[in-house]
Amino acid sequence: MTALPQYEMLTAQGLWRETPQAQRRLVLLSLGDATLVIRDNLSDRAVAHWSLAALIRRNPGGKPALYTASEEPGEELEIGDELMVEAIEKVQAVIESRRPHPGRLRRIGWSLGLVALAIGAVFWLPGAMIDQAVRVVPTAKRTDIGRMVLRDMERSTGVSCHSTEGDAALEALANRLQGISEIAVLPHGLKGARILPGGVVALGTDTLTGPDTPEVAAGAILAALQAQSTEDPLHAALGWAGSAVALTLLTTGNLPAERMQGYGAEVLATPTTMAHSEAETEALLTAFKAAGVSSTPYAYAIDPTGEMALGLIEADPFRGSPAPEPVLADDQWLALKDICS
């Protein structure tokens, strides 16, 4: 989703506070491709990036306009510039118009199916209920849940990093790796990568500041994919949340964000396991080969001596020859390295 062309260079001032108890301060606002960028008025440093699709207006029709980034108490933004408010409203209308809107018959059929599932759920074991939820939840909802977990992780790590060129590089990296829908770089508290529901990836800055090559970031994602290959990330999330949350998801098609609070910290506290056995190493090497990524840079990133990751170095599928194509172009890699600057 791209901002409307007439608003690409639009900027305005606003009053922003990070928490309900914090004092409001003057900020500069600008529309990005899919985000509202909030910058400190004095330092011009970005302090927040709000998704335009998720932006909530607290006082429709009121002046000045009051916005929040979610339904939960937290950040608040006051905008008095009518042109900026108009731009936000129009972009949100375009985003909403491009979303799929299933017909009434489909909704009725879906509702009847959910009621039947709810009745049957009374007789299910909790594990079976979670299994059923994982089977029927559509891809778009999985991605929404992945973003929900990511926002919960940001409570501990700080808001994910963004820049126009860096976001484009992340999109290119996601397209390069099969099974990944989107990637977010978290500024603090995360090493390696974590795979969240819907193919959403949380990536640590350590993958960008070690060996100067994008193969490290790609390798961290491939290793995380391989580590969770025995369990769907949505299954792991619902297993943590409990069968009652799975039942809510089955019967309503929604998962309230507050029911997942705390899971982000759980994900952060659970590191990606290294491949130790010969079978695990072979499986990881197969993933590197399928993705067209050399395993050697990643091996030295996780073990500079090369001793513990010797199998990934000696059996690198592209050892002695270049990978089929670069993971990222040079300018994309430089933009990605600087995304949290």
mmCIF file of C-alpha atoms in Angstrom:
data_model
loop_
_atom_site.group_PDB
_atom_site.id
_atom_site.type_symbol
_atom_site.label_atom_id
_atom_site.label_comp_id
_atom_site.label_asym_id
_atom_site.label_seq_id
_atom_site.Cartn_x
_atom_site.Cartn_y
_atom_site.Cartn_z
ATOM 1 C CA MET A 1 0.000 0.000 0.000
ATOM 2 C CA THR A 2 1.409 3.373 -1.059
ATOM 3 C CA ALA A 3 0.483 6.839 0.176
ATOM 4 C CA LEU A 4 -1.546 8.880 -2.358
ATOM 5 C CA PRO A 5 0.807 10.783 -4.718
ATOM 6 C CA GLN A 6 -0.518 14.215 -3.753
ATOM 7 C CA TYR A 7 0.529 13.652 -0.148
ATOM 8 C CA GLU A 8 4.016 12.170 -0.703
ATOM 9 C CA MET A 9 5.847 15.328 0.472
ATOM 10 C CA LEU A 10 3.311 16.351 3.112
ATOM 11 C CA THR A 11 4.641 17.299 6.554
ATOM 12 C CA ALA A 12 3.015 18.868 9.600
ATOM 13 C CA GLN A 13 3.507 19.482 13.298
ATOM 14 C CA GLY A 14 1.734 17.666 16.109
ATOM 15 C CA LEU A 15 1.791 17.033 19.838
ATOM 16 C CA TRP A 16 2.889 13.509 20.869
ATOM 17 C CA ARG A 17 3.246 11.703 24.149
ATOM 18 C CA GLU A 18 4.709 8.250 24.571
ATOM 19 C CA THR A 19 2.588 7.182 27.566
ATOM 20 C CA PRO A 20 -0.640 8.473 29.164
ATOM 21 C CA GLN A 21 1.458 9.894 32.028
ATOM 22 C CA ALA A 22 4.106 11.533 29.827
ATOM 23 C CA GLN A 23 4.145 15.223 28.982
ATOM 24 C CA ARG A 24 3.186 16.095 25.422
ATOM 25 C CA ARG A 25 5.947 17.377 23.166
ATOM 26 C CA LEU A 26 6.105 19.022 19.754
ATOM 27 C CA VAL A 27 6.934 16.629 16.890
ATOM 28 C CA LEU A 28 7.242 16.696 13.110
ATOM 29 C CA LEU A 29 4.993 14.389 11.076
ATOM 30 C CA SER A 30 5.444 12.974 7.567
ATOM 31 C CA LEU A 31 3.639 10.339 5.547
ATOM 32 C CA GLY A 32 5.662 7.297 4.531
ATOM 33 C CA ASP A 33 4.662 4.483 2.169
ATOM 34 C CA ALA A 34 2.461 2.843 4.781
ATOM 35 C CA THR A 35 3.391 4.628 7.978
ATOM 36 C CA LEU A 36 3.117 7.972 9.714
ATOM 37 C CA VAL A 37 6.660 8.929 10.757
ATOM 38 C CA ILE A 38 6.921 10.900 14.004
ATOM 39 C CA ARG A 39 10.172 12.837 14.542
ATOM 40 C CA ASP A 40 11.495 14.894 17.419
ATOM 41 C CA ASN A 41 11.107 18.604 16.616
ATOM 42 C CA LEU A 42 14.605 19.491 17.829
ATOM 43 C CA SER A 43 16.804 16.538 16.856
ATOM 44 C CA ASP A 44 14.782 15.378 13.804
ATOM 45 C CA ARG A 45 15.238 11.819 15.135
ATOM 46 C CA ALA A 46 12.418 9.383 14.426
ATOM 47 C CA VAL A 47 10.716 8.490 17.713
ATOM 48 C CA ALA A 48 7.895 6.333 16.323
ATOM 49 C CA HIS A 49 6.448 4.830 13.139
ATOM 50 C CA TRP A 50 2.687 4.299 13.172
ATOM 51 C CA SER A 51 0.951 2.049 10.664
ATOM 52 C CA LEU A 52 -1.560 4.113 8.685
ATOM 53 C CA ALA A 53 -3.820 1.074 8.354
ATOM 54 C CA ALA A 54 -3.949 0.573 12.135
ATOM 55 C CA LEU A 55 -4.211 4.248 13.128
ATOM 56 C CA ILE A 56 -7.242 4.910 15.372
ATOM 57 C CA ARG A 57 -8.935 8.305 15.670
ATOM 58 C CA ARG A 58 -10.269 8.841 19.183
ATOM 59 C CA ASN A 59 -12.497 11.846 18.372
ATOM 60 C CA PRO A 60 -14.014 11.467 14.863
ATOM 61 C CA GLY A 61 -14.984 14.903 13.598
ATOM 62 C CA GLY A 62 -13.412 16.677 16.576
ATOM 63 C CA LYS A 63 -10.674 19.309 16.392
ATOM 64 C CA PRO A 64 -7.808 18.927 16.886
ATOM 65 C CA ALA A 65 -7.759 15.270 15.785
ATOM 66 C CA LEU A 66 -6.565 12.754 18.413
ATOM 67 C CA TYR A 67 -4.950 9.526 17.250
ATOM 68 C CA THR A 68 -3.560 6.393 18.910
ATOM 69 C CA ALA A 69 -1.590 3.489 17.461
ATOM 70 C CA SER A 70 -3.828 0.790 19.007
ATOM 71 C CA GLU A 71 -6.869 0.230 21.188
ATOM 72 C CA GLU A 72 -4.628 -0.180 24.241
ATOM 73 C CA PRO A 73 -3.723 2.858 26.387
ATOM 74 C CA GLY A 74 -0.357 4.233 25.337
ATOM 75 C CA GLU A 75 0.942 6.671 22.757
ATOM 76 C CA GLU A 76 -1.296 9.576 21.719
ATOM 77 C CA LEU A 77 -0.900 12.085 18.894
ATOM 78 C CA GLU A 78 -2.744 15.395 18.476
ATOM 79 C CA ILE A 79 -2.886 16.886 14.956
ATOM 80 C CA GLY A 80 -4.345 20.312 14.260
ATOM 81 C CA ASP A 81 -3.212 20.540 10.614
ATOM 82 C CA GLU A 82 -6.389 19.883 8.604
ATOM 83 C CA LEU A 83 -4.506 18.896 5.431
ATOM 84 C CA MET A 84 -2.549 16.205 7.308
ATOM 85 C CA VAL A 85 -5.762 14.914 8.915
ATOM 86 C CA GLU A 86 -7.426 14.840 5.496
ATOM 87 C CA ALA A 87 -4.449 12.934 4.042
ATOM 88 C CA ILE A 88 -4.558 10.330 6.813
ATOM 89 C CA GLU A 89 -8.317 9.834 6.376
ATOM 90 C CA LYS A 90 -8.038 9.459 2.591
ATOM 91 C CA VAL A 91 -5.122 7.003 2.748
ATOM 92 C CA GLN A 92 -7.002 4.917 5.329
ATOM 93 C CA ALA A 93 -10.078 4.926 3.064
ATOM 94 C CA VAL A 94 -7.978 3.663 0.141
ATOM 95 C CA ILE A 95 -6.455 0.924 2.316
ATOM 96 C CA GLU A 96 -9.905 -0.150 3.518
ATOM 97 C CA SER A 97 -11.340 -0.186 -0.024
ATOM 98 C CA ARG A 98 -8.593 -2.553 -1.199
ATOM 99 C CA ARG A 99 -9.174 -5.081 1.548
ATOM 100 C CA PRO A 100 -11.244 -8.163 0.606
ATOM 101 C CA HIS A 101 -14.891 -7.926 1.762
ATOM 102 C CA PRO A 102 -16.533 -11.345 1.660
ATOM 103 C CA GLY A 103 -20.191 -11.458 0.641
ATOM 104 C CA ARG A 104 -23.072 -11.988 3.039
ATOM 105 C CA LEU A 105 -23.608 -15.623 1.990
ATOM 106 C CA ARG A 106 -19.990 -16.431 2.668
ATOM 107 C CA ARG A 107 -20.192 -14.729 6.060
ATOM 108 C CA ILE A 108 -23.337 -16.682 6.956
ATOM 109 C CA GLY A 109 -21.714 -19.955 5.951
ATOM 110 C CA TRP A 110 -18.586 -19.062 7.900
ATOM 111 C CA SER A 111 -20.659 -18.144 10.952
ATOM 112 C CA LEU A 112 -22.656 -21.386 10.839
ATOM 113 C CA GLY A 113 -19.424 -23.330 10.551
ATOM 114 C CA LEU A 114 -17.983 -21.520 13.535
ATOM 115 C CA VAL A 115 -21.112 -22.255 15.597
ATOM 116 C CA ALA A 116 -20.826 -25.941 14.743
ATOM 117 C CA LEU A 117 -17.175 -25.880 15.714
ATOM 118 C CA ALA A 118 -18.052 -24.143 18.988
ATOM 119 C CA ILE A 119 -20.580 -26.844 19.848
ATOM 120 C CA GLY A 120 -18.110 -29.571 18.979
ATOM 121 C CA ALA A 121 -15.396 -27.818 20.957
ATOM 122 C CA VAL A 122 -17.215 -28.660 24.186
ATOM 123 C CA PHE A 123 -16.217 -32.278 23.617
ATOM 124 C CA TRP A 124 -12.677 -31.692 22.387
ATOM 125 C CA LEU A 125 -9.492 -31.989 24.310
ATOM 126 C CA PRO A 126 -7.633 -28.660 24.586
ATOM 127 C CA GLY A 127 -4.868 -29.904 22.305
ATOM 128 C CA ALA A 128 -7.362 -30.914 19.618
ATOM 129 C CA MET A 129 -8.978 -27.474 19.798
ATOM 130 C CA ILE A 130 -5.628 -25.779 19.219
ATOM 131 C CA ASP A 131 -4.861 -28.177 16.346
ATOM 132 C CA GLN A 132 -8.191 -27.347 14.725
ATOM 133 C CA ALA A 133 -7.628 -23.612 15.077
ATOM 134 C CA VAL A 134 -4.212 -23.927 13.422
ATOM 135 C CA ARG A 135 -5.777 -25.870 10.531
ATOM 136 C CA VAL A 136 -8.598 -23.430 9.745
ATOM 137 C CA VAL A 137 -7.153 -19.973 10.462
ATOM 138 C CA PRO A 138 -6.604 -18.226 7.098
ATOM 139 C CA THR A 139 -3.250 -16.824 6.033
ATOM 140 C CA ALA A 140 -4.228 -13.168 6.489
ATOM 141 C CA LYS A 141 -5.316 -13.789 10.078
ATOM 142 C CA ARG A 142 -2.078 -15.696 10.794
ATOM 143 C CA THR A 143 -0.125 -12.653 9.615
ATOM 144 C CA ASP A 144 -2.256 -10.367 11.805
ATOM 145 C CA ILE A 145 -1.459 -12.564 14.815
ATOM 146 C CA GLY A 146 2.247 -12.503 13.899
ATOM 147 C CA ARG A 147 2.164 -8.700 13.875
ATOM 148 C CA MET A 148 0.339 -8.772 17.211
ATOM 149 C CA VAL A 149 3.152 -10.859 18.720
ATOM 150 C CA LEU A 150 5.711 -8.505 17.157
ATOM 151 C CA ARG A 151 4.048 -5.494 18.824
ATOM 152 C CA ASP A 152 4.171 -7.341 22.130
ATOM 153 C CA MET A 153 7.894 -7.975 21.597
ATOM 154 C CA GLU A 154 8.378 -4.239 20.982
ATOM 155 C CA ARG A 155 7.369 -3.610 24.594
ATOM 156 C CA SER A 156 10.765 -5.074 25.529
ATOM 157 C CA THR A 157 12.909 -4.210 22.498
ATOM 158 C CA GLY A 158 11.644 -0.806 21.434
ATOM 159 C CA VAL A 159 9.700 -0.082 18.253
ATOM 160 C CA SER A 160 10.953 -1.817 15.113
ATOM 161 C CA CYS A 161 13.308 0.182 12.891
ATOM 162 C CA HIS A 162 12.118 1.769 9.638
ATOM 163 C CA SER A 163 13.422 3.799 6.747
ATOM 164 C CA THR A 164 12.239 4.047 3.153
ATOM 165 C CA GLU A 165 15.293 2.311 1.685
ATOM 166 C CA GLY A 166 15.656 -0.089 4.625
ATOM 167 C CA ASP A 167 12.022 -1.202 4.395
ATOM 168 C CA ALA A 168 12.486 -1.846 0.684
ATOM 169 C CA ALA A 169 15.569 -3.971 1.468
ATOM 170 C CA LEU A 170 13.605 -5.970 4.067
ATOM 171 C CA GLU A 171 10.890 -6.599 1.490
ATOM 172 C CA ALA A 172 13.504 -7.813 -0.996
ATOM 173 C CA LEU A 173 14.998 -10.129 1.636
ATOM 174 C CA ALA A 174 11.559 -11.521 2.508
ATOM 175 C CA ASN A 175 10.886 -12.195 -1.179
ATOM 176 C CA ARG A 176 14.243 -13.967 -1.435
ATOM 177 C CA LEU A 177 13.372 -16.495 1.292
ATOM 178 C CA GLN A 178 10.487 -18.906 0.888
ATOM 179 C CA GLY A 179 7.788 -18.893 3.560
ATOM 180 C CA ILE A 180 8.494 -15.334 4.810
ATOM 181 C CA SER A 181 5.794 -12.665 4.532
ATOM 182 C CA GLU A 182 7.546 -9.705 6.180
ATOM 183 C CA ILE A 183 10.599 -8.881 8.297
ATOM 184 C CA ALA A 184 10.998 -6.355 11.105
ATOM 185 C CA VAL A 185 14.324 -5.345 12.696
ATOM 186 C CA LEU A 186 14.096 -4.866 16.455
ATOM 187 C CA PRO A 187 16.656 -2.406 17.863
ATOM 188 C CA HIS A 188 17.450 -4.078 21.211
ATOM 189 C CA GLY A 189 17.174 -7.316 23.137
ATOM 190 C CA LEU A 190 17.055 -9.824 20.275
ATOM 191 C CA LYS A 191 19.815 -11.973 18.832
ATOM 192 C CA GLY A 192 19.328 -13.898 15.620
ATOM 193 C CA ALA A 193 15.811 -14.262 14.271
ATOM 194 C CA ARG A 194 12.424 -15.514 15.453
ATOM 195 C CA ILE A 195 9.677 -16.829 13.191
ATOM 196 C CA LEU A 196 6.230 -15.601 14.242
ATOM 197 C CA PRO A 197 2.799 -16.718 12.990
ATOM 198 C CA GLY A 198 2.036 -15.929 9.362
ATOM 199 C CA GLY A 199 5.683 -15.886 8.286
ATOM 200 C CA VAL A 200 6.401 -12.639 10.159
ATOM 201 C CA VAL A 201 10.081 -12.468 11.173
ATOM 202 C CA ALA A 202 11.633 -10.548 14.048
ATOM 203 C CA LEU A 203 15.308 -9.925 13.245
ATOM 204 C CA GLY A 204 18.035 -8.812 15.654
ATOM 205 C CA THR A 205 20.531 -6.079 14.783
ATOM 206 C CA ASP A 206 23.378 -8.489 15.555
ATOM 207 C CA THR A 207 22.722 -10.053 12.132
ATOM 208 C CA LEU A 208 23.462 -6.698 10.492
ATOM 209 C CA THR A 209 26.528 -5.573 12.467
ATOM 210 C CA GLY A 210 28.710 -8.698 12.322
ATOM 211 C CA PRO A 211 30.334 -9.971 9.120
ATOM 212 C CA ASP A 212 29.659 -7.422 6.376
ATOM 213 C CA THR A 213 27.363 -9.539 4.227
ATOM 214 C CA PRO A 214 23.577 -10.073 3.998
ATOM 215 C CA GLU A 215 24.096 -13.855 4.092
ATOM 216 C CA VAL A 216 24.298 -13.579 7.889
ATOM 217 C CA ALA A 217 20.794 -12.119 8.195
ATOM 218 C CA ALA A 218 19.449 -14.590 5.638
ATOM 219 C CA GLY A 219 21.190 -17.445 7.449
ATOM 220 C CA ALA A 220 19.725 -16.440 10.800
ATOM 221 C CA ILE A 221 16.243 -16.534 9.280
ATOM 222 C CA LEU A 222 16.871 -19.915 7.618
ATOM 223 C CA ALA A 223 18.192 -21.313 10.915
ATOM 224 C CA ALA A 224 15.106 -20.025 12.759
ATOM 225 C CA LEU A 225 12.844 -21.579 10.113
ATOM 226 C CA GLN A 226 14.629 -24.891 10.473
ATOM 227 C CA ALA A 227 14.512 -24.760 14.297
ATOM 228 C CA GLN A 228 10.715 -24.344 14.333
ATOM 229 C CA SER A 229 10.029 -26.715 11.411
ATOM 230 C CA THR A 230 8.515 -29.318 13.752
ATOM 231 C CA GLU A 231 5.874 -26.908 15.124
ATOM 232 C CA ASP A 232 3.804 -24.253 13.394
ATOM 233 C CA PRO A 233 4.508 -20.833 15.025
ATOM 234 C CA LEU A 234 0.744 -20.303 15.377
ATOM 235 C CA HIS A 235 0.467 -23.630 17.224
ATOM 236 C CA ALA A 236 3.234 -22.542 19.599
ATOM 237 C CA ALA A 237 1.507 -19.196 20.224
ATOM 238 C CA LEU A 238 -1.897 -20.764 20.888
ATOM 239 C CA GLY A 239 -0.286 -23.446 23.035
ATOM 240 C CA TRP A 240 1.108 -20.669 25.215
ATOM 241 C CA ALA A 241 -2.162 -18.723 25.257
ATOM 242 C CA GLY A 242 -4.338 -21.748 26.050
ATOM 243 C CA SER A 243 -7.349 -23.566 24.655
ATOM 244 C CA ALA A 244 -9.763 -20.786 25.698
ATOM 245 C CA VAL A 245 -7.976 -18.386 23.341
ATOM 246 C CA ALA A 246 -8.066 -21.023 20.592
ATOM 247 C CA LEU A 247 -11.821 -21.368 21.139
ATOM 248 C CA THR A 248 -12.249 -17.585 20.885
ATOM 249 C CA LEU A 249 -10.336 -17.622 17.610
ATOM 250 C CA LEU A 250 -12.470 -20.476 16.277
ATOM 251 C CA THR A 251 -15.824 -19.018 17.246
ATOM 252 C CA THR A 252 -15.253 -15.331 16.453
ATOM 253 C CA GLY A 253 -12.416 -15.348 13.936
ATOM 254 C CA ASN A 254 -10.550 -12.852 16.130
ATOM 255 C CA LEU A 255 -7.866 -12.994 18.782
ATOM 256 C CA PRO A 256 -7.887 -10.044 21.253
ATOM 257 C CA ALA A 257 -4.421 -8.512 21.609
ATOM 258 C CA GLU A 258 -4.607 -8.550 25.404
ATOM 259 C CA ARG A 259 -4.847 -12.350 25.365
ATOM 260 C CA MET A 260 -1.353 -12.516 23.847
ATOM 261 C CA GLN A 261 0.338 -10.002 26.166
ATOM 262 C CA GLY A 262 3.490 -11.557 27.573
ATOM 263 C CA TYR A 263 4.042 -13.969 24.703
ATOM 264 C CA GLY A 264 6.481 -11.568 23.065
ATOM 265 C CA ALA A 265 8.731 -11.779 26.128
ATOM 266 C CA GLU A 266 8.463 -15.573 25.973
ATOM 267 C CA VAL A 267 9.626 -15.543 22.345
ATOM 268 C CA LEU A 268 12.541 -13.258 23.176
ATOM 269 C CA ALA A 269 13.595 -15.513 26.048
ATOM 270 C CA THR A 270 13.647 -18.605 23.826
ATOM 271 C CA PRO A 271 16.768 -18.538 21.630
ATOM 272 C CA THR A 272 16.958 -20.297 18.282
ATOM 273 C CA THR A 273 18.658 -23.649 18.845
ATOM 274 C CA MET A 274 21.802 -24.395 16.874
ATOM 275 C CA ALA A 275 21.995 -27.465 14.670
ATOM 276 C CA HIS A 276 23.955 -29.990 16.733
ATOM 277 C CA SER A 277 23.276 -33.409 15.230
ATOM 278 C CA GLU A 278 24.422 -34.488 11.786
ATOM 279 C CA ALA A 279 20.805 -34.755 10.648
ATOM 280 C CA GLU A 280 20.003 -31.225 11.836
ATOM 281 C CA THR A 281 23.080 -29.830 10.075
ATOM 282 C CA GLU A 282 22.183 -31.637 6.853
ATOM 283 C CA ALA A 283 18.629 -30.289 7.014
ATOM 284 C CA LEU A 284 19.920 -26.750 7.527
ATOM 285 C CA LEU A 285 22.395 -27.104 4.656
ATOM 286 C CA THR A 286 19.535 -28.268 2.443
ATOM 287 C CA ALA A 287 17.627 -25.113 3.363
ATOM 288 C CA PHE A 288 20.647 -22.933 2.516
ATOM 289 C CA LYS A 289 21.027 -24.669 -0.840
ATOM 290 C CA ALA A 290 17.336 -24.313 -1.698
ATOM 291 C CA ALA A 291 17.468 -20.602 -0.858
ATOM 292 C CA GLY A 292 20.680 -20.060 -2.817
ATOM 293 C CA VAL A 293 22.556 -18.772 0.235
ATOM 294 C CA SER A 294 26.101 -19.602 1.324
ATOM 295 C CA SER A 295 26.202 -21.047 4.864
ATOM 296 C CA THR A 296 29.801 -20.013 5.653
ATOM 297 C CA PRO A 297 29.158 -16.347 6.637
ATOM 298 C CA TYR A 298 26.389 -17.416 9.012
ATOM 299 C CA ALA A 299 28.607 -20.152 10.489
ATOM 300 C CA TYR A 300 31.374 -17.669 11.362
ATOM 301 C CA ALA A 301 28.797 -15.193 12.699
ATOM 302 C CA ILE A 302 27.518 -17.669 15.300
ATOM 303 C CA ASP A 303 30.974 -19.095 16.019
ATOM 304 C CA PRO A 304 33.962 -16.910 15.019
ATOM 305 C CA THR A 305 36.355 -19.808 15.627
ATOM 306 C CA GLY A 306 34.475 -21.974 13.139
ATOM 307 C CA GLU A 307 34.880 -25.052 15.349
ATOM 308 C CA MET A 308 31.279 -25.534 16.540
ATOM 309 C CA ALA A 309 29.845 -24.708 13.117
ATOM 310 C CA LEU A 310 32.465 -26.624 11.141
ATOM 311 C CA GLY A 311 29.820 -28.701 9.356
ATOM 312 C CA LEU A 312 28.198 -25.580 7.914
ATOM 313 C CA ILE A 313 31.581 -24.432 6.596
ATOM 314 C CA GLU A 314 32.977 -27.658 5.175
ATOM 315 C CA ALA A 315 29.711 -28.701 3.528
ATOM 316 C CA ASP A 316 28.679 -25.209 2.373
ATOM 317 C CA PRO A 317 26.690 -25.939 -0.820
ATOM 318 C CA PHE A 318 28.361 -22.958 -2.504
ATOM 319 C CA ARG A 319 31.869 -23.418 -1.168
ATOM 320 C CA GLY A 320 34.386 -22.345 -3.785
ATOM 321 C CA SER A 321 31.715 -20.816 -6.012
ATOM 322 C CA PRO A 322 29.336 -17.855 -5.726
ATOM 323 C CA ALA A 323 25.696 -18.313 -4.790
ATOM 324 C CA PRO A 324 23.280 -18.291 -7.766
ATOM 325 C CA GLU A 325 22.480 -14.620 -7.128
ATOM 326 C CA PRO A 326 23.292 -12.102 -4.385
ATOM 327 C CA VAL A 327 20.999 -12.149 -1.373
ATOM 328 C CA LEU A 328 20.717 -8.359 -1.678
ATOM 329 C CA ALA A 329 22.201 -5.758 -3.978
ATOM 330 C CA ASP A 330 24.975 -3.655 -2.440
ATOM 331 C CA ASP A 331 22.797 -0.564 -2.050
ATOM 332 C CA GLN A 332 20.028 -2.632 -0.441
ATOM 333 C CA TRP A 333 22.476 -4.163 2.032
ATOM 334 C CA LEU A 334 23.875 -0.742 2.986
ATOM 335 C CA ALA A 335 20.332 0.578 3.529
ATOM 336 C CA LEU A 336 19.465 -2.440 5.678
ATOM 337 C CA LYS A 337 22.602 -2.049 7.816
ATOM 338 C CA ASP A 338 21.631 1.581 8.531
ATOM 339 C CA ILE A 339 17.933 0.962 9.178
ATOM 340 C CA CYS A 340 18.252 1.531 12.933
ATOM 341 C CA SER A 341 20.592 4.507 12.657
#
